[in-house]
Coordinates of N, CA, C and O in Angstrom, one line a residue:
X1 N 141.8 64.6 115.3 CA 140.3 65.5 114.9 C 140.5 65.4 113.0 O 141.7 65.5 112.2
X2 N 139.7 65.0 112.5 CA 140.5 65.3 111.0 C 139.9 65.8 110.3 O 139.0 67.5 110.4
X3 N 140.6 66.0 108.8 CA 140.4 67.5 108.7 C 139.1 68.0 108.1 O 139.1 69.5 108.5
X4 N 138.2 67.8 108.1 CA 136.7 68.0 107.2 C 135.9 68.6 108.6 O 135.9 69.5 108.8
X5 N 136.5 67.7 109.5 CA 135.6 67.9 110.9 C 136.8 69.7 111.4 O 136.2 70.6 112.1
X6 N 137.9 69.4 111.4 CA 138.9 71.0 111.6 C 138.4 72.3 111.1 O 137.5 73.1 111.4
X7 N 137.7 71.8 109.4 CA 137.7 72.8 108.7 C 136.0 73.3 109.3 O 135.6 74.7 108.9
X8 N 134.7 72.2 109.7 CA 133.8 72.3 109.8 C 133.5 73.2 111.1 O 132.7 73.2 111.6
X9 N 134.3 72.8 112.3 CA 134.2 73.3 113.8 C 135.1 74.4 114.2 O 134.6 74.9 115.4
X10 N 136.2 75.3 113.7 CA 136.9 75.9 113.7 C 136.3 76.6 114.0 O 135.3 77.7 113.2
X11 N 136.7 77.9 114.9 CA 135.8 78.8 115.5 C 136.7 80.3 115.8 O 137.5 79.9 116.4
X12 N 136.5 81.5 115.8 CA 137.3 82.0 116.6 C 136.6 82.0 118.4 O 135.4 82.4 118.3
X13 N 137.7 82.2 119.0 CA 137.8 82.7 120.5 C 138.0 84.1 121.0 O 139.4 84.0 121.3
X14 N 137.7 84.4 121.8 CA 137.9 85.7 121.7 C 138.2 85.9 123.4 O 139.5 86.7 123.8
X15 N 137.8 85.4 124.0 CA 138.5 84.3 125.1 C 139.5 83.5 125.8 O 138.6 82.2 125.5
X16 N 140.5 83.6 125.5 CA 141.5 82.9 125.5 C 142.3 82.7 127.1 O 142.9 83.5 127.3
X17 N 142.6 81.9 127.3 CA 143.4 81.3 128.9 C 144.7 80.8 128.6 O 144.7 79.7 127.5
X18 N 145.6 80.5 130.2 CA 146.5 79.1 130.1 C 146.2 78.1 129.7 O 144.6 77.6 130.3
X19 N 146.2 77.1 129.6 CA 147.6 77.3 128.9 C 148.1 77.4 127.3 O 147.1 77.6 127.0
X20 N 149.1 77.9 127.0 CA 149.1 77.7 126.0 C 149.7 77.4 124.7 O 150.2 76.0 126.2
X21 N 150.1 77.0 123.8 CA 150.7 75.9 122.8 C 151.8 75.6 124.1 O 153.0 76.5 123.5
X22 N 152.5 73.9 123.6 CA 153.9 73.6 123.9 C 154.7 73.6 122.3 O 153.8 73.8 121.6
X23 N 155.9 74.0 122.7 CA 157.2 74.2 121.3 C 156.1 72.7 120.4 O 156.1 73.3 118.9
X24 N 155.6 71.9 120.6 CA 155.6 70.7 120.1 C 154.2 70.8 119.3 O 154.4 70.8 117.9
X25 N 153.5 72.0 119.7 CA 152.3 71.5 119.4 C 152.4 73.1 118.6 O 152.1 73.0 116.9
X26 N 153.2 74.3 118.4 CA 153.3 75.0 117.5 C 154.2 74.7 116.5 O 154.0 75.6 115.1
X27 N 155.1 73.7 116.9 CA 155.9 73.3 115.9 C 154.8 72.6 114.8 O 155.1 72.8 113.5
X28 N 154.0 71.5 115.0 CA 153.2 70.9 114.1 C 152.1 72.3 113.7 O 152.2 71.7 112.4
X29 N 151.7 73.4 114.1 CA 151.0 74.5 113.7 C 151.6 75.3 112.3 O 151.7 75.5 111.5
X30 N 153.1 75.2 113.0 CA 153.6 76.2 111.9 C 154.3 75.9 110.6 O 154.2 75.8 109.6
X31 N 154.6 73.9 111.3 CA 154.4 72.9 109.7 C 152.9 72.8 108.9 O 153.5 72.9 107.3
X32 N 152.3 72.8 109.6 CA 151.1 73.0 108.7 C 150.7 75.0 107.9 O 150.8 74.6 106.3
X33 N 150.8 76.0 108.4 CA 151.2 77.3 107.8 C 152.5 77.1 106.8 O 152.0 77.5 105.5
X34 N 153.5 76.5 106.9 CA 154.2 76.5 105.7 C 153.6 75.9 104.8 O 154.4 75.9 103.5
X35 N 153.1 74.8 104.8 CA 152.8 74.1 103.9 C 151.5 75.1 102.6 O 150.5 74.4 102.1
X36 N 151.4 76.1 102.9 CA 150.1 77.2 102.5 C 150.3 77.8 100.3 O 152.0 77.3 100.1
X37 N 149.8 77.6 100.0 CA 149.7 77.6 98.5 C 150.9 78.6 98.3 O 150.7 79.7 99.0
X38 N 152.3 78.2 97.2 CA 152.9 79.6 97.2 C 153.8 79.5 96.2 O 154.5 78.3 95.4
X39 N 153.0 80.4 95.3 CA 153.5 80.3 93.7 C 155.0 80.4 93.8 O 155.3 81.6 93.8
X40 N 155.6 79.4 93.3 CA 157.4 80.1 92.8 C 158.1 79.8 94.2 O 159.6 80.4 94.4
X41 N 157.4 79.6 94.6 CA 158.2 79.2 96.3 C 158.4 80.7 97.2 O 159.7 80.1 97.2
X42 N 158.3 81.5 97.2 CA 158.9 82.8 97.2 C 159.2 83.0 98.7 O 159.9 83.4 99.5
X43 N 157.9 82.1 99.4 CA 158.1 81.8 101.1 C 157.8 83.7 101.7 O 158.5 83.8 102.4
X44 N 156.3 83.7 101.3 CA 156.4 85.6 101.9 C 155.7 85.6 103.0 O 154.7 86.4 103.3
X45 N 156.6 84.6 104.2 CA 155.6 85.3 105.4 C 156.8 84.4 106.8 O 157.6 83.9 105.6
X46 N 156.7 85.5 107.6 CA 157.6 84.7 108.5 C 156.8 85.5 110.0 O 155.4 85.3 110.0
X47 N 156.5 84.7 110.8 CA 156.1 84.7 112.2 C 157.3 85.3 113.3 O 157.7 85.1 113.1
X48 N 156.2 86.4 114.4 CA 157.1 86.4 115.5 C 156.3 85.7 117.2 O 154.8 85.9 116.8
X49 N 156.2 85.3 117.5 CA 156.1 84.6 118.6 C 156.0 85.4 120.2 O 157.5 85.8 120.2
X50 N 155.3 85.6 120.6 CA 155.1 87.2 121.9 C 154.2 86.6 122.8 O 153.3 85.8 122.9
X51 N 155.3 86.3 123.9 CA 154.4 85.2 125.2 C 154.4 86.1 126.1 O 156.5 86.6 126.4
X52 N 154.5 85.3 128.0 CA 155.4 85.4 128.7 C 155.4 87.6 128.9 O 154.3 88.2 128.9
X53 N 156.6 88.2 129.8 CA 156.3 89.6 129.7 C 156.2 90.1 128.5 O 156.3 91.5 128.2
X54 N 156.6 90.0 127.4 CA 156.6 90.6 126.2 C 155.3 91.1 125.1 O 155.3 92.5 125.1
X55 N 154.2 90.2 125.9 CA 152.7 90.6 125.9 C 153.0 92.3 126.3 O 152.2 92.6 126.2
X56 N 153.3 92.2 128.0 CA 153.4 93.5 128.6 C 153.9 95.0 127.3 O 153.7 96.2 127.2
X57 N 154.9 94.4 127.1 CA 155.8 95.6 126.6 C 155.2 96.0 125.4 O 155.5 97.0 124.5
X58 N 154.7 94.1 124.5 CA 153.8 94.9 123.5 C 152.7 96.2 123.5 O 151.9 96.8 122.4
X59 N 151.9 95.5 124.6 CA 150.5 96.9 125.4 C 151.5 98.2 125.3 O 151.2 99.0 125.3
X60 N 152.9 97.8 125.8 CA 153.1 99.8 125.7 C 153.6 100.1 124.4 O 153.2 101.2 124.4
X61 N 153.8 99.4 123.8 CA 153.8 100.0 122.3 C 152.4 100.3 122.1 O 152.2 101.7 120.9
X62 N 151.5 99.6 121.7 CA 150.0 99.9 121.4 C 150.0 100.9 121.9 O 149.1 102.0 121.0
X63 N 150.4 101.5 122.9 CA 149.6 103.1 124.1 C 150.6 104.2 123.7 O 150.0 105.0 123.5
X64 N 151.7 103.5 123.1 CA 152.5 104.7 122.3 C 152.3 105.0 121.2 O 152.0 106.4 120.5
X65 N 152.2 104.0 120.4 CA 151.6 104.3 119.2 C 149.7 105.2 119.5 O 149.4 106.0 118.5
X66 N 148.9 105.1 120.0 CA 147.7 105.4 120.7 C 147.7 106.8 120.8 O 147.2 107.7 120.7
X67 N 148.9 107.2 121.8 CA 149.6 108.3 122.6 C 150.1 109.2 121.1 O 149.4 110.5 121.4
X68 N 150.7 108.6 120.0 CA 151.0 109.7 119.1 C 149.9 110.2 118.2 O 150.5 110.8 117.6
X69 N 149.2 108.8 117.9 CA 147.8 109.5 117.4 C 147.0 110.5 117.5 O 146.0 111.0 116.8
X70 N 146.9 110.5 119.3 CA 146.0 111.3 120.5 C 146.2 111.3 121.1 O 146.1 110.8 122.1
X71 N 147.3 112.4 121.5 CA 147.9 112.8 122.8 C 146.7 113.1 124.1 O 147.2 112.8 125.2
X72 N 145.6 113.6 123.2 CA 144.5 113.7 124.5 C 143.8 112.3 125.4 O 143.0 112.3 125.6
X73 N 144.6 111.0 124.7 CA 143.5 110.2 125.1 C 143.2 110.0 126.4 O 144.2 110.0 127.2
X74 N 142.2 109.2 126.5 CA 141.8 109.3 127.8 C 142.1 108.3 128.7 O 142.7 106.7 128.0
X75 N 142.3 108.1 130.2 CA 142.8 107.3 130.5 C 142.0 105.6 130.9 O 142.9 104.7 130.3
X76 N 141.2 105.7 130.5 CA 140.4 104.1 130.2 C 140.6 103.6 128.8 O 141.3 102.1 128.6
X77 N 140.9 104.2 127.7 CA 141.9 104.5 126.2 C 142.9 104.0 126.7 O 143.4 102.4 126.1
X78 N 143.8 104.6 127.7 CA 145.1 104.0 127.8 C 145.1 102.6 128.2 O 145.8 101.8 127.2
X79 N 144.4 102.0 129.1 CA 144.5 101.3 130.0 C 144.1 99.9 128.8 O 144.7 98.6 129.4
X80 N 143.2 100.5 128.1 CA 142.2 98.9 127.0 C 143.7 98.9 126.5 O 143.6 97.5 125.9
X81 N 144.8 100.4 125.7 CA 145.7 99.6 125.1 C 146.8 98.7 125.5 O 147.2 97.7 125.2
X82 N 146.6 98.6 127.2 CA 147.9 98.8 127.3 C 147.7 96.8 128.3 O 148.4 96.0 127.7
X83 N 146.0 96.6 127.6 CA 145.4 95.0 128.3 C 145.9 94.7 126.7 O 145.3 93.4 127.2
X84 N 145.5 95.0 125.2 CA 144.9 94.4 124.3 C 146.0 93.2 124.4 O 145.3 92.0 123.8
X85 N 146.8 93.4 124.5 CA 148.3 91.9 124.1 C 147.5 90.6 125.6 O 148.5 89.7 125.2
X86 N 147.3 91.7 126.6 CA 147.1 90.1 127.7 C 145.8 89.6 127.7 O 145.1 88.6 128.7
X87 N 144.9 89.8 126.1 CA 143.5 89.3 125.7 C 144.3 87.3 125.8 O 143.1 86.6 125.6
X88 N 145.5 86.6 125.9 CA 145.3 85.4 125.2 C 147.1 85.1 126.3 O 148.2 86.3 126.0
X89 N 147.2 84.0 126.5 CA 148.5 84.0 126.7 C 150.0 83.7 125.5 O 150.8 83.9 126.7
X90 N 149.4 84.3 124.6 CA 150.5 83.9 123.1 C 149.7 84.5 122.2 O 148.3 85.0 121.9
X91 N 150.4 85.1 121.8 CA 149.9 86.0 120.3 C 151.2 85.9 119.6 O 152.2 85.4 119.6
X92 N 151.1 85.2 118.3 CA 151.9 85.3 117.0 C 151.4 86.1 115.3 O 150.2 86.7 115.5
X93 N 152.9 87.0 115.3 CA 152.3 88.4 114.8 C 152.8 87.3 113.6 O 153.8 87.3 112.8
X94 N 151.8 87.7 111.7 CA 152.0 87.0 111.0 C 152.3 88.3 110.1 O 151.7 89.5 110.2
X95 N 153.6 88.1 109.8 CA 154.0 88.8 109.2 C 154.2 88.4 107.5 O 154.7 87.3 106.6
X96 N 153.4 89.7 106.5 CA 153.8 88.8 105.1 C 155.2 89.5 104.9 O 155.3 91.2 104.4
X97 N 156.0 89.3 103.9 CA 157.7 89.4 103.5 C 157.3 89.3 101.9 O 157.7 88.4 101.5
X98 N 157.3 91.0 101.2 CA 157.0 90.6 99.5 C 158.2 90.6 99.2 O 159.3 91.3 99.4
X99 N 157.7 90.2 98.2 CA 159.6 90.2 97.1 C 159.5 90.2 96.1 O 157.8 90.2 95.1
X100 N 160.2 90.8 95.6 CA 160.1 90.6 93.9 C 159.9 90.0 92.8 O 161.1 89.1 92.9
X101 N 159.1 89.8 92.3 CA 158.9 87.9 91.3 C 158.5 88.8 90.2 O 157.0 89.1 90.4
X102 N 158.3 88.6 89.0 CA 157.7 89.1 88.0 C 156.8 88.1 87.9 O 156.0 89.1 86.2
X103 N 156.6 87.3 87.5 CA 155.4 86.1 88.0 C 154.7 86.0 88.6 O 153.4 85.3 89.0
X104 N 154.7 86.8 90.4 CA 154.0 86.3 91.4 C 153.6 88.1 92.1 O 154.3 88.4 92.5
X105 N 152.7 88.4 92.1 CA 152.4 89.9 92.2 C 151.7 89.6 93.8 O 151.8 88.6 94.0
X106 N 151.8 90.6 94.1 CA 152.2 91.5 95.4 C 150.6 90.8 96.0 O 150.7 90.3 97.6
X107 N 149.4 91.0 95.0 CA 148.6 90.4 95.7 C 148.2 88.9 96.4 O 147.7 88.2 97.2
X108 N 149.3 88.2 95.8 CA 149.2 87.2 95.9 C 150.2 86.0 96.9 O 149.8 85.4 97.6
X109 N 150.4 87.1 97.2 CA 151.7 86.8 98.0 C 151.1 87.6 99.3 O 150.4 86.8 100.7
X110 N 150.1 88.1 99.0 CA 149.0 88.0 100.3 C 148.3 87.2 100.5 O 148.1 86.7 101.5
X111 N 147.9 86.9 99.5 CA 146.9 85.4 99.9 C 147.8 84.6 100.7 O 146.6 83.7 101.2
X112 N 148.8 84.2 99.9 CA 149.4 83.2 100.2 C 149.5 83.3 101.9 O 149.6 82.0 102.7
X113 N 149.7 84.5 102.5 CA 150.0 84.7 104.0 C 148.4 84.0 104.4 O 148.6 83.5 105.5
X114 N 147.7 84.8 103.8 CA 146.4 84.4 104.6 C 146.5 83.1 104.6 O 145.6 82.6 105.6
X115 N 146.8 81.6 103.5 CA 146.3 80.7 103.3 C 147.1 80.1 104.4 O 146.9 79.2 105.2
X116 N 148.5 80.1 104.5 CA 149.4 79.8 105.8 C 148.5 80.2 107.2 O 148.6 79.4 107.9
X117 N 148.2 81.8 107.4 CA 147.6 81.6 108.5 C 146.0 81.0 109.2 O 146.2 80.7 109.9
X118 N 145.2 80.2 107.8 CA 144.2 79.7 108.0 C 145.0 78.3 108.5 O 144.2 78.0 109.3
X119 N 145.8 77.9 107.6 CA 146.2 76.8 108.3 C 147.0 76.8 109.8 O 146.7 75.6 110.2
X120 N 147.5 77.7 110.3 CA 147.8 77.9 111.5 C 147.0 77.6 112.5 O 146.6 77.0 113.2
X121 N 146.1 78.4 112.1 CA 144.3 78.3 113.1 C 143.9 77.0 113.1 O 143.8 76.3 114.2
X122 N 143.7 76.2 112.0 CA 143.0 75.0 111.4 C 143.7 74.0 112.8 O 143.7 73.4 113.2
X123 N 145.7 74.1 112.1 CA 146.3 73.2 113.1 C 145.8 73.4 114.7 O 146.4 72.4 115.6
X124 N 145.9 74.6 114.9 CA 145.6 74.8 116.2 C 144.4 74.7 117.0 O 144.6 73.4 117.7
X125 N 143.4 74.4 116.1 CA 142.0 74.1 116.4 C 142.2 72.6 116.6 O 141.7 72.0 117.7
X126 N 142.9 72.4 115.8 CA 142.8 70.5 115.6 C 143.6 69.7 116.7 O 143.8 68.5 117.2
X127 N 144.7 70.9 117.5 CA 145.2 69.9 118.7 C 144.3 70.4 119.9 O 145.4 70.5 120.8
X128 N 143.6 71.1 120.1 CA 143.2 71.2 121.0 C 143.1 73.2 121.3 O 142.7 73.8 122.7
X129 N 143.8 74.2 120.5 CA 143.9 75.1 121.2 C 142.9 76.0 120.3 O 142.1 75.8 119.0
X130 N 142.6 77.4 121.0 CA 141.9 78.1 120.3 C 142.6 79.2 119.7 O 143.9 80.2 119.8
X131 N 141.7 79.9 118.9 CA 142.9 81.4 118.3 C 141.8 82.7 117.7 O 140.1 82.0 117.6
X132 N 142.2 83.1 118.0 CA 141.5 84.9 117.3 C 142.7 85.8 116.3 O 143.4 86.2 117.0
X133 N 142.0 85.4 115.4 CA 142.9 87.4 113.7 C 142.3 88.4 114.3 O 141.3 88.4 114.0
X134 N 143.4 89.1 114.6 CA 143.2 90.3 114.9 C 143.7 91.0 114.4 O 145.0 91.0 113.6
X135 N 143.2 91.8 113.4 CA 143.9 93.2 112.8 C 143.6 94.8 113.2 O 143.8 94.4 114.1
X136 N 143.1 95.4 112.2 CA 143.3 96.9 112.5 C 144.8 98.0 113.0 O 145.7 97.3 112.5
X137 N 144.5 98.8 113.3 CA 145.3 100.0 112.7 C 146.3 99.6 113.6 O 147.7 100.1 113.1
X138 N 146.4 98.5 114.3 CA 147.6 98.0 114.8 C 148.4 97.9 114.3 O 149.7 97.7 114.4
X139 N 148.4 97.1 112.8 CA 149.0 96.1 112.2 C 149.5 97.1 111.1 O 150.3 96.7 110.6
X140 N 148.9 98.6 110.8 CA 149.4 99.4 110.1 C 150.5 100.8 110.6 O 150.7 101.1 109.9
X141 N 150.3 100.9 111.8 CA 151.2 101.5 112.8 C 152.8 102.1 112.5 O 152.5 100.4 113.1
X142 N 153.1 102.6 112.4 CA 154.4 102.8 112.0 C 155.6 102.3 113.1 O 156.5 102.1 113.4
X143 N 154.6 102.7 114.2 CA 155.6 102.1 116.0 C 155.4 101.2 116.0 O 156.4 100.8 116.6
X144 N 154.2 100.3 115.5 CA 154.4 98.5 115.9 C 155.6 97.8 114.9 O 156.1 97.0 115.7
X145 N 155.2 98.7 113.3 CA 155.9 98.4 112.6 C 157.8 98.4 113.0 O 158.3 97.3 113.2
X146 N 157.9 99.2 113.7 CA 159.4 99.8 113.5 C 159.7 98.7 115.4 O 160.6 98.3 115.2
X147 N 158.7 98.8 116.0 CA 158.6 98.2 117.5 C 159.1 96.6 116.9 O 160.1 95.8 117.9
X148 N 158.9 95.6 116.1 CA 158.7 94.6 115.6 C 160.0 94.1 115.0 O 160.0 92.7 114.0
X149 N 160.1 95.4 114.4 CA 161.1 95.5 113.7 C 161.2 95.3 112.0 O 162.0 94.4 111.3
X150 N 160.0 95.3 111.3 CA 159.4 94.7 110.2 C 159.8 95.7 109.1 O 161.1 97.3 109.4
X151 N 161.1 95.4 108.2 CA 161.6 95.8 107.3 C 160.6 96.8 106.3 O 159.1 95.9 106.0
X152 N 160.6 97.0 105.6 CA 160.6 98.0 104.3 C 159.3 97.4 103.7 O 158.2 97.6 103.3
X153 N 159.8 96.1 103.3 CA 158.7 95.2 102.1 C 158.1 94.3 102.8 O 157.7 93.4 102.2
X154 N 157.6 94.5 104.2 CA 157.0 93.8 105.3 C 155.6 94.4 105.8 O 156.2 96.0 105.5
X155 N 154.8 93.4 106.4 CA 153.8 94.1 106.3 C 153.0 93.2 107.5 O 153.0 92.0 107.4
X156 N 152.6 93.8 108.1 CA 151.9 92.8 109.1 C 150.6 92.0 109.1 O 150.0 93.0 108.7
X157 N 150.3 90.9 108.4 CA 149.7 90.3 108.3 C 147.9 90.8 109.0 O 146.6 90.1 109.2
X158 N 148.5 89.7 110.6 CA 147.7 90.3 111.7 C 148.1 89.7 113.0 O 149.2 89.6 113.2
X159 N 147.7 89.7 114.1 CA 148.2 89.7 115.3 C 147.4 88.1 115.8 O 145.8 88.1 116.0
X160 N 147.9 87.4 115.9 CA 147.1 85.6 116.4 C 147.1 85.6 117.2 O 148.0 85.8 118.3
X161 N 146.2 85.8 118.9 CA 145.9 85.4 119.8 C 145.5 84.1 120.2 O 144.7 83.4 119.1
X162 N 146.7 83.0 121.2 CA 146.2 82.1 120.3 C 146.3 81.3 122.1 O 147.1 82.6 123.4
X163 N 145.5 80.6 122.6 CA 145.0 79.9 124.0 C 144.7 78.9 124.3 O 144.5 78.1 123.3
X164 N 144.2 78.1 125.5 CA 143.3 77.8 125.8 C 141.8 78.3 125.7 O 141.5 79.7 126.2
X165 N 141.2 77.7 124.7 CA 139.3 78.6 125.1 C 138.9 79.4 126.6 O 138.9 77.7 127.3
X166 N 138.2 79.6 127.0 CA 137.8 80.0 127.8 C 136.7 79.7 128.6 O 136.0 79.2 129.4
X167 N 135.7 80.0 127.0 CA 134.5 79.1 127.4 C 134.2 77.4 125.8 O 134.5 77.9 124.9
X168 N 133.6 76.9 126.5 CA 133.1 75.9 125.1 C 132.9 76.6 123.8 O 131.8 78.0 123.7
X169 N 133.0 76.3 122.8 CA 133.4 77.0 121.2 C 131.5 77.3 121.3 O 131.0 75.6 121.4
X170 N 131.4 78.3 120.5 CA 129.8 78.1 119.7 C 130.1 77.0 118.5 O 131.1 77.1 117.7
X171 N 129.1 76.6 118.5 CA 128.7 75.4 117.1 C 128.1 76.6 115.7 O 127.4 77.1 115.9
X172 N 129.0 76.1 115.2 CA 129.1 77.2 114.0 C 128.2 76.8 113.0 O 127.3 76.0 112.9
X173 N 127.1 78.1 112.6 CA 126.1 77.4 111.2 C 127.2 77.6 109.8 O 127.6 78.0 109.4
X174 N 126.5 76.4 109.5 CA 126.4 76.0 108.2 C 125.9 77.2 107.7 O 124.7 77.4 107.4
X175 N 126.8 78.0 106.3 CA 125.8 78.3 105.8 C 125.4 77.5 104.6 O 125.8 76.3 104.5
X176 N 124.3 78.5 103.8 CA 123.6 77.9 102.4 C 124.9 77.7 101.7 O 124.8 78.7 101.0
X177 N 125.4 76.9 100.7 CA 126.5 76.7 99.7 C 125.8 77.0 98.3 O 126.5 78.3 97.9
X178 N 124.0 76.7 98.3 CA 123.7 77.8 97.4 C 123.7 78.9 97.4 O 123.6 79.4 95.9
X179 N 123.9 80.2 98.7 CA 124.3 81.1 98.5 C 124.9 82.0 97.5 O 125.4 83.1 97.4
X180 N 126.8 80.9 97.7 CA 127.5 81.1 97.5 C 127.9 81.4 96.1 O 128.9 81.1 95.5
X181 N 127.2 79.4 95.3 CA 128.3 79.0 94.5 C 127.3 78.7 93.5 O 125.9 78.8 93.6
X182 N 127.5 79.0 92.7 CA 126.5 78.6 91.2 C 127.8 78.1 90.0 O 128.9 77.9 90.1
X183 N 126.6 77.4 89.1 CA 127.5 76.8 88.0 C 127.5 78.2 86.6 O 126.9 78.1 86.5
X184 N 128.5 78.2 86.5 CA 128.2 79.1 84.8 C 128.9 78.0 83.6 O 129.0 77.1 84.0
X185 N 127.9 79.0 83.0 CA 127.6 77.7 81.7 C 127.9 78.6 80.2 O 128.3 78.1 79.3
X186 N 128.4 79.5 80.6 CA 129.3 79.9 79.7 C 128.9 80.7 79.0 O 128.2 81.7 78.6

């Protein structure tokens, strides 16, 4: 798949199934991620791959965090938290590793991580796999950060659910460029 086709056809897939990408596909996807814009070569990102039974253990951590926030959590919600990581055969946790640099503000490091994630999503799509970038309260919760061994200078940028799309991709609606782009005349 050529670059423009990948850019114009990538969509998020909420329903993902086996197979997950193999190591060769993942290596290509991570090589693409590592090509993200990166001022002063700080490399402000790292990734965790969660597959197999580790997804169940992540679900247990989601449940523990949910119960910490709401000890009266109803059973249906508890089951939902346990099953969240099972919505795909693989999860990639994207982590921003903030570094102190007088020329590179934290927001630029956050943006670099976002660009790396986009490269990862596009590379997976170009190789025939689907993905969904998920965030939410679990990315901010101290219990989840501790379970994933994050350091104080790190932040979860998202949980990237990865697998084979269970349904055909919807054709993305192309937006009207003129709604978002103007010429500035000074």
